[in-house]
Amino acid sequence: MKHVKTINVGTLKASLAKPGCKECANSCQSACKTSATVANLPCEHN
Amino acid sequence: MKIHKYRIFDKNIVIDVNSGAIHVVDDVVYDCLDYYETKSKKEIVELLSDKHSRESILEALEEIEYLVKENMLFTEDFYKEIVLNDKSPSYIKAMCLNVAHDCNLKCKYCFASEGSYEGKRSLMSAEVGKKAIDFVIKNSGYRHNIEIDLFGGEPLMNFDAVKEIIEYAKEQEKIHNKNIRFTITTNATLLNDEIMDYIDKNMGNVILSIDGRREVNDNIRVRYDGSGTFDAILPKIKKMVEKRDKNKQYYVRGTFTHENIDFYNDVVFLLDQGFNEISIEPVVLEDENPLAIKKEDLPVIFEQYEKIAKELIERKKEGKGFKFYHFNIDINGGPCVYKRVSGCGAGYEYVAVTPEGDIYPCHQFVGKEQFKLGNVFDGRIDEKLSKEFKDAHIYNKPKCMNCWARFYCSGGCQANNYSFNGDIHEPYDLACEMMKKRIECAIAVKVFEEEN
Ligand code: SF4
Ligand code: SF4
């Protein structure tokens, strides 16, 4: 493509196939704790 | 909103909200995207004819069309039904143990009122701590990983109990086949060699609080006599970080307030001290407080985030990268969509426990009676209240439903929403604005990384 460079194709839809096991870390996003934006979390399903 | 586009560092970045795809586009595509869904080809050519040639516009539209077909642009949100119909049970697998409702400092922005949470000062007994461990294990269902955050007040004011609780947790995790990860958040004043070694060995993460430059830190992080803590804590934090097993995590974290909205300088200061896992976060205080972030501060704050992103890109190029907590987005992976829509988990996957054993949806709800979920001694929680929290996901938050950042943010902080708007479903505007800016910057950093 001449006008677009795709950096990544997106994984959200594919992730529907995962079990949603919630083994990943909790993601408090307030300032009072070192809070993770949810998108930081590594997936722990393997 | 199906796409979000923005310009940063001379690049046009486009995020396809519902697929998570990210593109860098030229000006023609960038402009065409404004009209793609609402105008015909012919109209778009006319509308943009003074800026771009007919030929390039048609080419751009073709590329857009291709990406739409491939589910990488203007993708629909196909998760809503799945989330709304999700009847699966939830399990508590993260807990904030408020081991000390007491603190040896009097930081001016503390939401916990010098650690007391507006109640009486108290320390958690090992007995309550053990009950809390039993409670979380019992309620964790088939979840293997459990997180426990030792929090306060200042948790090291109750170090003996901390040790006893952890010993107990280690026995119990074996018996019940769980993996319990501990994190401790400390103001660093009480660190000594023994405690540092203990922390390094037993904690999956250690959060060390310092706000940055001396004058910034000592303006806020003070003792009861008003004296600043900078000179006492910086050497201890350095030592802790030096001791820290290089395969384990730590974070040096600070809070910025209205009085240091130039916090880029605090990040650089901390980097120059040799720290490379840094988090600097906005204070959250009621509007009347002089330290509270104000709407007028936003342009300067946005500029700081951009400068931090630039710094990160530059240092990475030189092989001296660092972690700025809020920019750690994983664009190629990250958690699944179930996690992304469900928010922080407060009240149904995550709870806080007070020294008395009372259970609240999270540390920020502690002391708000109407939010008390139960007590570790009777081991039950208020299912109705818990469900209210579970249902407070992005699809029940009208503002989030139309927000491009929803799969990165997952709906903001319920506690802030409640304090500012009296409703956990109503996001707190200032936090949203900052969150969106951080995500834009984080993605820009990733784009630079992927391109180089
Ligand atoms: S409600 Fe706010 S403070 Fe509480 S866990 Fe969620 S994000 Fe964190
Ligand atoms: S809390 Fe704010 S930034 Fe987050 S998804 Fe909702 S509206 Fe967007």
Coordinates of C-alpha atoms in Angstrom, one line a residue, chain B residues 200-201 203 240-250 277:
Chain B
D200 CA 13.6 -8.7 47.4
K201 CA 13.1 -12.3 48.3
M203 CA 7.8 -9.6 46.8
M240 CA 16.7 -1.2 47.3
V241 CA 16.8 -0.9 43.5
E242 CA 20.5 -2.0 43.5
K243 CA 19.7 -5.0 45.7
R244 CA 16.7 -5.9 43.6
D245 CA 17.0 -9.1 41.7
K246 CA 17.3 -8.0 38.1
N247 CA 14.7 -10.5 37.0
K248 CA 12.1 -9.0 39.4
Q249 CA 10.1 -5.9 39.1
Y250 CA 10.2 -2.7 41.0
E277 CA 11.2 1.6 36.0

